[in-house]
């Protein structure tokens, strides 16, 4: 069978990544194959240009923000571990994880962490609240030049008004969770998790 | 020393005669002695056996066996409107159309993540992954020692391919190309008449047949009744320069292209003496009008051979068909679409020009097991009255993709090297703006 390029990825590393992210063995090897194919410089890390080369990502209005999420503070390169850690937010929530021992730390792809991740896409300065400016910035990215500043401003004001409950004109994470109450399940189904999520 | 020299010399003569007698001469006249068929049968049996052994080997080692699906993630194919509406369903408030929701961001971030994990475009510019190893090192991403027998077969394979097949194929290729240059130049000395055309076609066909043998090419032509006629334009999907050899084995075409220097230039100049091909200088290629005009003139002359064009403009890895440039579809004239599909088990025909130059590519070709492909001639198509060139191009592309079992993409093959246009991002922004502003105009 077509086993993928795991020659450079040692088994211990795969185990560590599995523990940390919850991806299965085969998913990790496939994602490693993807990582190496994006790594045009062949130095084991990805830079922002490597992501920009993906046309579907380059035309995504929030493309730059999403790419930024992969890079730790102030850095320009991300290695495979970091890549997987960020992608782990994307993994669908498995049923058998929902009844886990509450003492074990929350998996990266828990509902809470997914919402936190989305919150951070808005909250650029990481002060744990979304300001009107930050909201405007994201709105501007998503609509381009098609809406005037005034109209966008009123949309932002209306959103903050609805979400803000403690009256500080910012949206905190708790307020965000209440407002952005979506089912989240449409978020990416990996067939691998349903095929062999037991014998990892 | 002298004796040794004599032995080597006579061995060479014997080998050369065998090559000429058993391979070249039959090839020139389109007859097959059946040697290639036997080779292919043995090859198929060996590869099937190897596949089974590898499968057994991996289950014994208890590696998790994944079905190599065509993708690693399941994507929702819904439109932006539908998916954002789905995301908003969780809201307790009633939905008002024309509103922004904080959860809208999930749509874009989900699409972004999906494209990072797997996207439709970048995978087309590298060779296709095989379901099972075909005993070539180059297609092996993870060489695991499966069994002694597989390794022995592999070593044997390397010996056969590099020490027996490669010299043979190189000889044939050289004979074929020299014959083309010499033959075409000789034919070019004749005055323009029917005899010249007939001889020119003969020379071309013979030489391409020799070259095809030089690659151990097994080609299956389907629907020969739809073969391109004179005064038409033949369009096909592009995977490698070998496409030309594949198509020219079964008919004569007028080539279109840029003038090159070196060996390729010599060939170009020689064959244009025998029959009119369309060669452009580099500066002329930039002038779209000039190009269209020359091609239009060629097509208008019903006595001239059909032009062969690859509208994708670049080599794609034979799993999909990418955007067809509309230029070829503005010329007028009947379009004869052709679909070419290579069988990747026997050799990877895709030319990854970023990774390999022409010479290393040809050596890779000549050290593969064989080139096996199917060619389908599709019924001729003409541009309809209200159809634009772009719509016509897409229609032809869809037909070719459908026939060849390829994915039909609208992405531009030029994305191999160039950045994507901002216009696509702006389209998305526009659609989203409509959603949050609603139907009442601002």
Coordinates of C-alpha atoms in Angstrom, one line a residue:
Chain A
X1 CA 0.0 0.0 0.0
X2 CA 1.1 3.5 -0.5
X3 CA 2.8 4.4 2.7
X4 CA 3.8 8.0 2.6
X5 CA 7.1 9.7 3.3
X6 CA 7.7 9.0 6.9
X7 CA 11.4 8.2 6.4
X8 CA 12.4 11.5 7.9
X9 CA 9.9 11.3 10.7
X10 CA 10.9 8.9 13.4
X11 CA 8.3 6.8 15.2
X12 CA 8.9 8.5 18.5
X13 CA 8.1 11.8 17.0
X14 CA 5.0 10.4 15.5
X15 CA 4.0 9.1 18.9
X16 CA 4.6 12.5 20.5
X17 CA 2.6 14.3 17.9
X18 CA -0.2 11.8 18.3
X19 CA -0.4 12.4 22.0
X20 CA -0.3 16.1 21.6
X21 CA -2.7 16.6 18.8
X22 CA -4.8 13.4 18.6
X23 CA -4.2 12.7 15.0
X24 CA -3.8 9.1 14.0
X25 CA -0.6 7.6 12.7
X26 CA -1.6 7.6 9.1
X27 CA -3.0 11.1 9.3
X28 CA 0.3 12.3 10.6
X29 CA 2.3 10.7 7.8
X30 CA -0.1 12.1 5.2
X31 CA 0.1 15.6 6.7
X32 CA 3.9 15.2 6.8
X33 CA 3.9 14.4 3.2
X34 CA 1.8 17.6 2.6
X35 CA 4.2 19.6 4.8
X36 CA 7.2 18.5 2.7
X37 CA 5.5 19.2 -0.5
X38 CA 4.8 22.8 0.7
X39 CA 8.3 23.2 1.9
X40 CA 9.9 24.4 -1.3
X41 CA 13.1 25.4 0.4
X42 CA 13.5 21.9 1.7
X43 CA 14.8 23.0 5.1
X44 CA 12.2 21.4 7.3
X45 CA 10.3 24.6 8.0
X46 CA 7.6 26.6 6.3
X47 CA 7.7 30.4 5.8
X48 CA 4.8 32.6 4.9
X49 CA 5.5 32.5 1.2
X50 CA 5.1 28.7 1.2
X51 CA 1.6 29.2 2.4
X52 CA 0.9 32.0 0.0
X53 CA 1.7 29.6 -2.8
X54 CA -1.5 27.8 -2.2
X55 CA -3.9 29.6 -4.6
X56 CA -7.1 28.8 -2.6
X57 CA -5.5 30.2 0.5
X58 CA -4.2 33.2 -1.3
X59 CA -7.7 34.2 -2.4
X60 CA -9.2 33.6 1.0
X61 CA -10.1 37.1 2.4
X62 CA -8.8 36.0 5.8
X63 CA -5.8 34.2 4.3
X64 CA -3.2 36.3 6.0
X65 CA -4.7 36.0 9.4
X66 CA -5.0 32.3 9.1
X67 CA -1.4 32.0 8.0
X68 CA -0.3 34.2 10.9
X69 CA -1.9 31.7 13.3
X70 CA 0.7 29.2 12.4
X71 CA 3.6 31.3 13.3
X72 CA 4.5 31.8 16.9
X73 CA 5.1 35.4 18.2
X74 CA 7.7 37.2 16.1
X75 CA 8.9 34.2 14.2
X76 CA 9.0 33.6 10.5
X77 CA 9.4 29.8 10.3
X78 CA 7.2 27.0 11.5
X79 CA 8.4 23.5 11.8
X80 CA 6.3 20.3 11.5
X81 CA 5.4 20.2 15.2
X82 CA 4.1 23.7 15.2
X83 CA 2.2 23.0 11.9
X84 CA 0.5 20.0 13.4
X85 CA -0.3 21.8 16.7
X86 CA -2.2 24.5 14.8
X87 CA -3.9 22.1 12.4
X88 CA -5.1 20.1 15.5
X89 CA -7.6 22.8 16.2
X90 CA -9.2 21.8 12.9
X91 CA -9.7 18.1 13.7
X92 CA -13.3 17.3 14.3
X93 CA -14.4 16.4 17.8
X94 CA -14.4 12.7 18.2
X95 CA -17.3 11.1 20.1
X96 CA -15.0 9.0 22.3
X97 CA -13.2 12.1 23.4
X98 CA -16.4 13.8 24.8
X99 CA -16.5 11.5 27.8
X100 CA -12.9 11.9 28.8
X101 CA -11.6 12.2 32.3
X102 CA -12.0 15.9 33.2
X103 CA -8.6 15.9 35.0
X104 CA -6.7 15.4 31.7
X105 CA -6.0 18.6 30.0
X106 CA -8.3 19.7 27.3
X107 CA -7.5 18.4 23.8
X108 CA -6.5 21.0 21.3
X109 CA -9.6 20.4 19.2
X110 CA -12.1 20.7 22.0
X111 CA -15.0 23.0 21.3
X112 CA -13.7 25.6 23.7
X113 CA -10.3 25.6 22.0
X114 CA -11.8 25.9 18.6
X115 CA -13.8 29.0 19.7
X116 CA -10.7 30.4 21.4
X117 CA -8.8 30.0 18.1
X118 CA -11.5 31.9 16.2
X119 CA -11.5 34.5 18.9
X120 CA -7.8 35.0 18.4
X121 CA -8.4 35.6 14.7
X122 CA -10.2 38.7 15.7
X123 CA -8.1 39.7 18.8
X124 CA -4.9 40.7 17.1
X125 CA -3.2 42.3 20.1
X126 CA -4.1 39.4 22.4
X127 CA -5.5 41.4 25.2
X128 CA -8.4 38.9 25.5
X129 CA -11.0 41.3 24.2
X130 CA -12.2 42.3 20.8
X131 CA -12.2 46.0 20.3
X132 CA -14.2 48.0 17.8
X133 CA -11.1 48.5 15.7
X134 CA -10.2 44.9 15.7
X135 CA -13.7 44.0 14.6
X136 CA -13.5 46.6 11.9
X137 CA -10.2 45.3 10.6
X138 CA -11.6 41.8 10.2
X139 CA -14.8 43.1 8.6
X140 CA -12.7 45.1 6.1
X141 CA -10.7 42.0 5.2
X142 CA -13.9 40.1 4.5
X143 CA -15.8 42.7 2.5
X144 CA -12.9 44.3 0.6
X145 CA -13.9 47.6 -1.0
X146 CA -17.6 46.8 -1.4
X147 CA -18.9 48.5 1.8
X148 CA -18.3 52.1 2.9
X149 CA -16.5 53.0 6.1
X150 CA -19.7 54.4 7.6
X151 CA -21.8 51.3 6.9
X152 CA -19.1 49.0 8.1
X153 CA -18.8 51.1 11.2
X154 CA -22.5 50.8 12.0
X155 CA -22.3 47.0 11.4
X156 CA -19.5 46.8 13.9
X157 CA -21.3 49.0 16.4
X158 CA -24.4 46.9 16.1
X159 CA -22.5 43.7 16.6
X160 CA -20.7 45.0 19.7
X161 CA -24.0 46.3 21.1
X162 CA -25.6 42.8 20.8
X163 CA -22.7 40.9 22.2
X164 CA -21.5 43.2 24.9
X165 CA -23.1 42.3 28.2
X166 CA -20.9 44.0 30.8
X167 CA -21.1 47.3 29.0
X168 CA -17.4 47.9 28.4
X169 CA -17.7 48.2 24.6
X170 CA -15.4 45.2 24.1
X171 CA -16.3 41.6 23.4
X172 CA -14.7 39.3 25.9
X173 CA -14.2 35.6 25.3
X174 CA -17.2 34.6 27.4
X175 CA -19.4 37.1 25.5
X176 CA -18.0 35.8 22.3
X177 CA -18.9 32.2 23.1
X178 CA -22.5 33.2 23.9
X179 CA -22.9 35.2 20.7
X180 CA -21.0 33.0 18.3
X181 CA -23.0 30.0 19.3
X182 CA -22.8 27.8 16.3
X183 CA -22.8 24.0 16.0
X184 CA -19.2 24.0 14.7
X185 CA -19.7 20.4 13.4
X186 CA -19.6 21.5 9.7
X187 CA -15.9 22.2 10.5
X188 CA -14.0 19.7 8.5
X189 CA -14.6 16.0 8.5
X190 CA -11.5 13.9 8.2
X191 CA -12.5 10.5 6.9
X192 CA -9.5 9.0 8.6
X193 CA -11.1 9.5 12.0
X194 CA -14.1 7.4 11.2
X195 CA -12.1 4.7 9.4
X196 CA -9.7 3.8 12.1
X197 CA -9.9 6.0 15.2
X198 CA -9.4 3.0 17.6
X199 CA -6.2 1.3 16.8
X200 CA -3.9 4.3 16.6
Chain B
X1 CA 44.1 -6.1 -27.1
X2 CA 43.4 -6.3 -30.8
X3 CA 41.4 -9.4 -30.4
X4 CA 39.4 -7.8 -27.6
X5 CA 38.8 -4.8 -29.8
X6 CA 37.6 -7.0 -32.6
X7 CA 35.2 -8.9 -30.4
X8 CA 33.7 -5.8 -29.0
X9 CA 33.3 -4.4 -32.5
X10 CA 31.6 -7.5 -33.9
X11 CA 29.4 -7.7 -30.9
X12 CA 28.4 -4.1 -31.6
X13 CA 27.7 -4.9 -35.2
X14 CA 25.5 -7.9 -34.3
X15 CA 23.6 -5.9 -31.7
X16 CA 23.1 -3.0 -34.1
X17 CA 21.8 -5.3 -36.8
X18 CA 19.4 -6.9 -34.3
X19 CA 18.1 -3.6 -33.3
X20 CA 17.6 -2.4 -36.8
X21 CA 16.1 -5.6 -38.0
X22 CA 13.8 -6.5 -35.1
X23 CA 12.7 -3.1 -34.0
X24 CA 13.4 -0.4 -36.3
X25 CA 12.3 -1.8 -39.6
X26 CA 9.0 -3.2 -38.4
X27 CA 8.4 0.0 -36.6
X28 CA 8.9 2.1 -39.7
X29 CA 6.2 0.2 -41.5
X30 CA 3.8 0.0 -38.6
X31 CA 4.1 -3.8 -38.1
X32 CA 4.6 -5.3 -34.8
X33 CA 6.6 -8.5 -34.1
X34 CA 5.0 -9.0 -30.8
X35 CA 8.1 -8.6 -28.7
X36 CA 6.6 -5.6 -26.9
X37 CA 3.4 -7.4 -26.2
X38 CA 5.2 -10.3 -24.5
X39 CA 7.3 -7.8 -22.5
X40 CA 4.2 -6.0 -21.4
X41 CA 2.5 -9.2 -20.3
X42 CA 5.4 -10.3 -18.2
X43 CA 5.6 -6.8 -16.8
X44 CA 2.0 -6.7 -15.8
X45 CA 2.2 -10.1 -14.1
X46 CA 5.3 -9.1 -12.2
X47 CA 3.8 -5.9 -11.0
X48 CA 0.6 -7.6 -9.9
X49 CA 2.6 -10.2 -8.0
X50 CA 4.7 -7.4 -6.4
X51 CA 1.5 -5.6 -5.3
X52 CA 0.2 -8.6 -3.6
X53 CA 3.4 -9.3 -1.8
X54 CA 3.6 -5.7 -0.6
X55 CA 0.1 -5.8 0.6
X56 CA 0.7 -9.0 2.5
X57 CA 3.9 -7.6 3.9
X58 CA 2.3 -4.5 5.3
X59 CA -0.5 -6.3 7.0
X60 CA 2.0 -8.7 8.6
X61 CA 3.8 -5.7 10.0
X62 CA 0.5 -4.4 11.2
X63 CA 0.7 -1.0 9.8
X64 CA -2.7 0.7 9.8
X65 CA -3.9 0.2 6.2
X66 CA -5.6 3.3 4.9
X67 CA -7.6 3.2 1.8
X68 CA -5.8 5.7 -0.3
X69 CA -8.8 7.9 -0.9
X70 CA -8.5 10.7 -3.3
X71 CA -8.4 13.2 -0.5
X72 CA -7.5 13.4 3.1
X73 CA -10.5 15.5 4.0
X74 CA -14.1 15.6 3.0
X75 CA -15.0 19.0 1.8
X76 CA -18.4 20.6 1.8
X77 CA -19.3 21.6 -1.7
X78 CA -21.9 24.1 -0.7
X79 CA -21.9 27.7 -1.8
X80 CA -20.8 30.5 0.5
X81 CA -24.4 31.5 1.2
X82 CA -25.5 28.0 2.2
X83 CA -22.5 27.3 4.4
X84 CA -22.7 30.6 6.3
X85 CA -26.4 30.1 6.7
X86 CA -25.7 26.7 8.2
X87 CA -23.2 28.2 10.6
X88 CA -25.8 30.8 11.7
X89 CA -28.4 28.1 12.5
X90 CA -27.1 27.7 16.0
X91 CA -28.3 31.2 16.9
X92 CA -31.1 31.6 19.4
X93 CA -32.3 34.8 17.8
X94 CA -34.3 34.7 14.6
X95 CA -32.1 35.3 11.6
X96 CA -32.5 38.5 9.8
X97 CA -31.1 38.5 6.3
X98 CA -28.4 41.1 5.7
X99 CA -26.7 40.9 9.0
X100 CA -23.2 40.2 10.1
X101 CA -22.6 37.5 12.6
X102 CA -19.4 36.8 14.6
X103 CA -19.6 33.2 13.6
X104 CA -19.2 34.1 9.9
X105 CA -15.5 34.0 10.5
X106 CA -15.7 30.2 10.8
X107 CA -16.6 29.8 7.2
X108 CA -13.4 31.5 6.0
X109 CA -11.1 30.0 8.5
X110 CA -12.5 26.5 7.7
X111 CA -12.0 27.1 4.0
X112 CA -8.5 28.3 4.8
X113 CA -7.6 25.3 6.8
X114 CA -9.0 22.9 4.3
X115 CA -6.8 24.5 1.6
X116 CA -3.8 24.2 3.8
X117 CA -4.3 20.5 4.3
X118 CA -5.2 19.8 0.7
X119 CA -5.8 22.0 -2.2
X120 CA -6.8 21.3 -5.8
X121 CA -4.1 23.1 -7.5
X122 CA -0.6 22.5 -6.1
X123 CA -1.0 18.8 -6.2
X124 CA -1.4 19.0 -10.0
X125 CA 2.2 20.1 -10.4
X126 CA 3.9 17.1 -8.9
X127 CA 3.7 13.5 -10.0
X128 CA 0.7 11.5 -9.1
X129 CA 1.0 9.3 -6.1
X130 CA 0.7 5.6 -6.8
X131 CA -1.6 3.2 -5.0
X132 CA 1.0 0.6 -5.0
X133 CA 4.7 0.6 -5.6
X134 CA 5.7 -0.3 -9.1
X135 CA 9.3 -1.2 -8.4
X136 CA 10.8 2.0 -9.5
X137 CA 12.8 3.9 -6.9
X138 CA 11.6 7.2 -8.0
X139 CA 8.0 6.4 -7.2
X140 CA 8.9 5.1 -3.8
X141 CA 8.3 7.5 -1.0
X142 CA 9.0 5.1 1.8
X143 CA 11.2 2.2 0.9
X144 CA 10.6 -0.5 3.4
X145 CA 12.2 -3.8 3.2
X146 CA 9.3 -6.0 2.5
X147 CA 10.8 -9.3 1.5
X148 CA 13.9 -10.7 -0.1
X149 CA 12.1 -11.6 -3.2
X150 CA 10.8 -8.1 -3.8
X151 CA 14.3 -6.8 -3.4
X152 CA 15.7 -9.2 -5.8
X153 CA 13.1 -8.4 -8.4
X154 CA 13.8 -4.7 -7.8
X155 CA 17.6 -5.2 -8.4
X156 CA 16.8 -7.2 -11.5
X157 CA 14.5 -4.5 -12.6
X158 CA 17.2 -1.9 -12.2
X159 CA 19.7 -3.9 -14.2
X160 CA 17.2 -4.5 -17.0
X161 CA 16.1 -0.9 -17.2
X162 CA 19.5 0.7 -17.0
X163 CA 21.8 -1.8 -18.7
X164 CA 19.6 -3.3 -21.3
X165 CA 16.6 -1.0 -22.0
X166 CA 18.3 2.3 -21.7
X167 CA 21.1 1.8 -24.3
X168 CA 18.5 0.2 -26.6
X169 CA 16.1 3.1 -26.3
X170 CA 18.8 5.8 -26.6
X171 CA 20.0 4.1 -29.8
X172 CA 16.5 4.0 -31.2
X173 CA 15.8 7.6 -30.3
X174 CA 19.0 8.8 -31.9
X175 CA 18.3 6.8 -35.1
X176 CA 14.7 8.2 -35.1
X177 CA 15.7 11.8 -34.7
X178 CA 18.6 11.7 -37.2
X179 CA 16.3 10.0 -39.7
X180 CA 13.8 12.7 -39.2
X181 CA 16.3 15.5 -39.8
X182 CA 17.9 13.8 -42.8
X183 CA 14.7 12.6 -44.3
X184 CA 12.8 15.8 -43.9
X185 CA 15.7 17.8 -45.4
X186 CA 15.8 15.4 -48.4
X187 CA 12.1 15.7 -48.9
X188 CA 12.4 19.4 -48.7
X189 CA 14.4 19.5 -51.8
X190 CA 11.5 18.3 -53.8
X191 CA 9.1 20.8 -55.5
X192 CA 5.8 21.3 -53.8
X193 CA 3.5 18.7 -55.1
X194 CA 1.4 15.8 -53.9
X195 CA 4.4 13.4 -53.9
X196 CA 6.2 15.7 -51.6
X197 CA 3.3 15.8 -49.1
X198 CA 3.0 12.0 -49.2
X199 CA 6.7 11.5 -48.6
X200 CA 6.8 14.1 -45.9
X201 CA 4.0 12.3 -44.1
X202 CA 5.8 9.0 -44.5
X203 CA 9.0 10.4 -43.1
X204 CA 7.3 11.9 -40.1
X205 CA 5.3 8.8 -39.3
X206 CA 8.3 6.5 -39.6
X207 CA 10.4 8.6 -37.4
X208 CA 7.8 9.0 -34.7
X209 CA 7.1 5.3 -34.7
X210 CA 10.8 4.7 -34.1
X211 CA 10.8 7.2 -31.3
X212 CA 7.7 5.5 -29.8
X213 CA 9.5 2.2 -29.8
X214 CA 12.4 4.1 -28.2
X215 CA 10.2 4.7 -25.2
X216 CA 8.5 1.3 -25.3
X217 CA 5.2 3.1 -25.8
X218 CA 2.1 1.1 -26.0
X219 CA -0.6 3.3 -27.3
X220 CA -4.3 2.5 -27.7
X221 CA -6.2 4.7 -30.0
X222 CA -9.9 4.9 -29.5
X223 CA -12.6 6.2 -31.9
X224 CA -10.3 6.6 -34.8
X225 CA -13.1 7.8 -37.0
X226 CA -12.9 11.1 -35.2
X227 CA -9.3 11.7 -36.2
X228 CA -8.5 15.3 -36.9
X229 CA -8.8 16.4 -40.5
X230 CA -6.9 18.8 -42.6
X231 CA -7.7 22.5 -41.9
X232 CA -8.7 21.7 -38.3
X233 CA -7.2 22.3 -34.9
X234 CA -6.4 19.5 -32.6
X235 CA -6.4 20.2 -28.9
X236 CA -5.3 17.9 -26.2
X237 CA -4.4 17.9 -22.5
X238 CA -0.7 18.3 -21.9
X239 CA 1.4 16.2 -19.7
X240 CA 4.8 16.1 -21.3
X241 CA 6.6 16.7 -24.5
X242 CA 6.1 13.1 -25.3
X243 CA 2.4 13.8 -26.0
X244 CA 3.6 15.0 -29.5
X245 CA 5.2 11.6 -30.2
X246 CA 2.1 9.8 -28.9
X247 CA -0.3 11.8 -31.2
X248 CA 2.0 11.9 -34.2
X249 CA 2.2 8.1 -34.3
X250 CA -1.3 8.0 -35.7
X251 CA -1.5 11.0 -37.9
X252 CA 0.4 14.0 -39.2
X253 CA 0.1 17.3 -37.5
X254 CA 1.5 20.7 -38.0
X255 CA 3.3 21.8 -34.9
X256 CA 3.0 25.2 -33.3
X257 CA 5.7 26.5 -31.1
X258 CA 8.5 28.8 -30.3
X259 CA 11.8 28.6 -32.2
X260 CA 14.5 27.0 -30.1
X261 CA 18.2 26.8 -30.4
X262 CA 20.4 23.7 -30.2
X263 CA 19.2 20.2 -31.1
X264 CA 15.6 21.1 -31.0
X265 CA 16.2 24.0 -33.3
X266 CA 17.9 21.8 -35.8
X267 CA 14.9 19.5 -35.8
X268 CA 12.5 22.3 -36.2
X269 CA 14.3 23.8 -39.1
X270 CA 14.5 20.5 -40.8
X271 CA 10.9 19.5 -40.5
X272 CA 9.6 22.8 -41.7
X273 CA 11.2 22.2 -45.0
X274 CA 9.1 19.1 -45.6
X275 CA 5.7 20.5 -44.6
X276 CA 4.5 23.7 -43.1
X277 CA 4.7 23.9 -39.4
X278 CA 4.2 27.2 -37.5
X279 CA 7.2 28.4 -35.7
X280 CA 7.3 31.7 -33.9
X281 CA 10.2 33.8 -32.8
X282 CA 10.2 34.6 -29.1
X283 CA 9.3 38.2 -29.7
X284 CA 6.4 37.3 -32.0
X285 CA 4.9 35.0 -29.4
X286 CA 4.0 38.0 -27.3
X287 CA 1.9 39.6 -30.0
X288 CA -1.4 37.8 -29.6
X289 CA -2.9 39.2 -32.8
X290 CA 0.0 38.1 -34.9
X291 CA -0.1 34.6 -33.5
X292 CA -3.9 34.4 -34.2
X293 CA -3.5 35.7 -37.7
X294 CA -0.8 33.3 -38.7
X295 CA -2.7 30.3 -37.2
X296 CA -5.9 31.5 -38.9
X297 CA -4.1 31.6 -42.3
X298 CA -2.8 28.1 -41.8
X299 CA -6.2 26.8 -40.8
X300 CA -7.9 28.5 -43.7
X301 CA -5.8 26.5 -46.2
X302 CA -7.6 23.2 -46.3
X303 CA -4.7 21.5 -47.8
X304 CA -2.5 22.0 -44.8
X305 CA -2.2 19.5 -41.9
X306 CA -4.3 20.1 -38.7
X307 CA -2.5 22.2 -36.1
X308 CA -1.7 20.6 -32.8
X309 CA -2.2 22.9 -29.8
X310 CA -2.0 22.3 -26.1
X311 CA -4.2 25.0 -24.6
X312 CA -3.2 24.5 -21.0
X313 CA 0.1 26.1 -21.9
X314 CA 2.1 24.0 -19.4
X315 CA 2.5 20.4 -18.3
X316 CA 0.0 19.1 -15.8
X317 CA 0.3 15.8 -14.0
X318 CA -2.4 13.9 -15.9
X319 CA -4.8 13.8 -13.0
X320 CA -6.7 16.8 -14.1
X321 CA -7.3 19.3 -16.9
X322 CA -6.6 22.9 -16.1
X323 CA -7.8 26.1 -17.7
X324 CA -7.7 26.2 -21.5
X325 CA -6.4 29.5 -22.8
X326 CA -8.9 31.0 -25.0
X327 CA -6.5 32.0 -27.8
X328 CA -6.7 28.7 -29.6
X329 CA -10.5 28.9 -29.6
X330 CA -10.6 32.3 -31.2
X331 CA -9.0 31.2 -34.4
X332 CA -12.1 29.8 -35.9
X333 CA -12.1 26.4 -37.6
X334 CA -13.2 23.1 -36.3
X335 CA -11.8 21.8 -33.0
X336 CA -10.9 18.2 -32.7
X337 CA -10.5 17.4 -29.0
X338 CA -8.2 14.6 -28.0
X339 CA -7.9 13.1 -24.5
X340 CA -4.6 11.5 -23.5
X341 CA -4.4 9.4 -20.3
X342 CA -1.2 7.7 -19.2
X343 CA -1.1 4.6 -17.0
X344 CA 1.1 5.6 -14.1
X345 CA 2.0 2.1 -13.1
X346 CA 4.5 1.7 -15.9
X347 CA 6.2 5.0 -15.9
X348 CA 5.5 8.6 -14.8
X349 CA 5.2 10.6 -17.9
X350 CA 4.7 14.0 -16.2
X351 CA 7.5 16.5 -16.9
X352 CA 8.0 18.5 -13.7
X353 CA 10.0 21.3 -15.4
X354 CA 10.9 22.8 -12.0
X355 CA 12.6 19.7 -10.9
X356 CA 14.1 18.2 -14.1
X357 CA 15.5 19.6 -17.2
X358 CA 14.7 18.1 -20.6
X359 CA 17.7 15.7 -20.6
X360 CA 17.1 14.2 -17.2
X361 CA 13.5 14.0 -18.0
X362 CA 14.2 11.9 -21.1
X363 CA 16.5 9.7 -19.2
X364 CA 13.8 9.1 -16.6
X365 CA 11.4 8.3 -19.4
X366 CA 13.8 5.8 -21.0
X367 CA 14.5 4.1 -17.7
X368 CA 10.8 3.5 -16.9
X369 CA 9.2 0.2 -17.6
X370 CA 7.2 1.5 -20.4
X371 CA 4.8 4.3 -21.5
X372 CA 1.3 3.0 -21.6
X373 CA -1.4 5.4 -22.6
X374 CA -4.9 5.7 -24.1
X375 CA -5.8 8.2 -26.7
X376 CA -9.4 9.1 -27.3
X377 CA -10.4 11.1 -30.4
X378 CA -13.5 13.0 -29.5
X379 CA -16.1 14.2 -32.1
X380 CA -15.3 17.5 -33.6
X381 CA -16.7 20.7 -32.0
X382 CA -17.5 24.0 -33.4
X383 CA -18.1 27.3 -31.6
X384 CA -21.8 28.0 -31.3
X385 CA -23.3 31.4 -32.2
X386 CA -23.8 32.9 -28.8
X387 CA -20.8 31.2 -27.2
X388 CA -17.8 33.2 -26.2
X389 CA -14.3 31.8 -26.7
X390 CA -14.0 31.2 -23.0
X391 CA -17.3 29.3 -22.8
X392 CA -16.3 27.2 -25.9
X393 CA -12.9 26.5 -24.3
X394 CA -14.6 25.3 -21.1
X395 CA -17.0 23.1 -23.1
X396 CA -14.1 21.4 -24.9
X397 CA -12.2 21.1 -21.6
X398 CA -15.2 19.4 -19.9
X399 CA -15.5 16.9 -22.8
X400 CA -11.8 16.0 -22.6
X401 CA -11.9 15.7 -18.8
X402 CA -15.0 13.5 -19.0
X403 CA -13.5 11.1 -21.5
X404 CA -10.1 10.8 -19.9
X405 CA -11.4 10.4 -16.4
X406 CA -9.6 13.6 -15.3
X407 CA -10.7 16.3 -12.9
X408 CA -12.0 19.4 -14.6
X409 CA -10.5 22.4 -13.0
X410 CA -10.9 26.1 -13.9
X411 CA -7.6 27.0 -12.3
X412 CA -4.9 28.3 -14.6
X413 CA -1.9 26.0 -15.2
X414 CA 0.2 29.2 -15.0
X415 CA -0.2 29.1 -11.3
X416 CA 2.7 26.7 -11.3
X417 CA 4.9 29.7 -11.4
X418 CA 2.8 32.8 -11.1
X419 CA 0.8 34.2 -8.3
X420 CA -3.0 34.0 -8.3
X421 CA -4.9 37.0 -9.4
X422 CA -6.4 39.2 -6.8
X423 CA -9.7 39.3 -8.8
X424 CA -10.7 35.9 -7.3
X425 CA -10.3 37.3 -3.7
X426 CA -12.3 40.3 -4.7
X427 CA -15.1 38.1 -6.0
X428 CA -15.4 36.4 -2.7
X429 CA -15.4 39.7 -0.9
X430 CA -18.1 40.9 -3.1
X431 CA -20.3 37.8 -2.5
X432 CA -19.9 38.1 1.2
X433 CA -20.6 41.8 1.2
X434 CA -23.9 41.1 -0.5
X435 CA -24.7 38.7 2.2
X436 CA -24.2 41.1 5.1
X437 CA -25.6 44.1 3.5
X438 CA -28.7 42.2 2.3
X439 CA -31.0 43.1 -0.5
X440 CA -31.5 46.7 0.5
X441 CA -29.0 48.8 -1.4
X442 CA -26.6 50.9 0.6

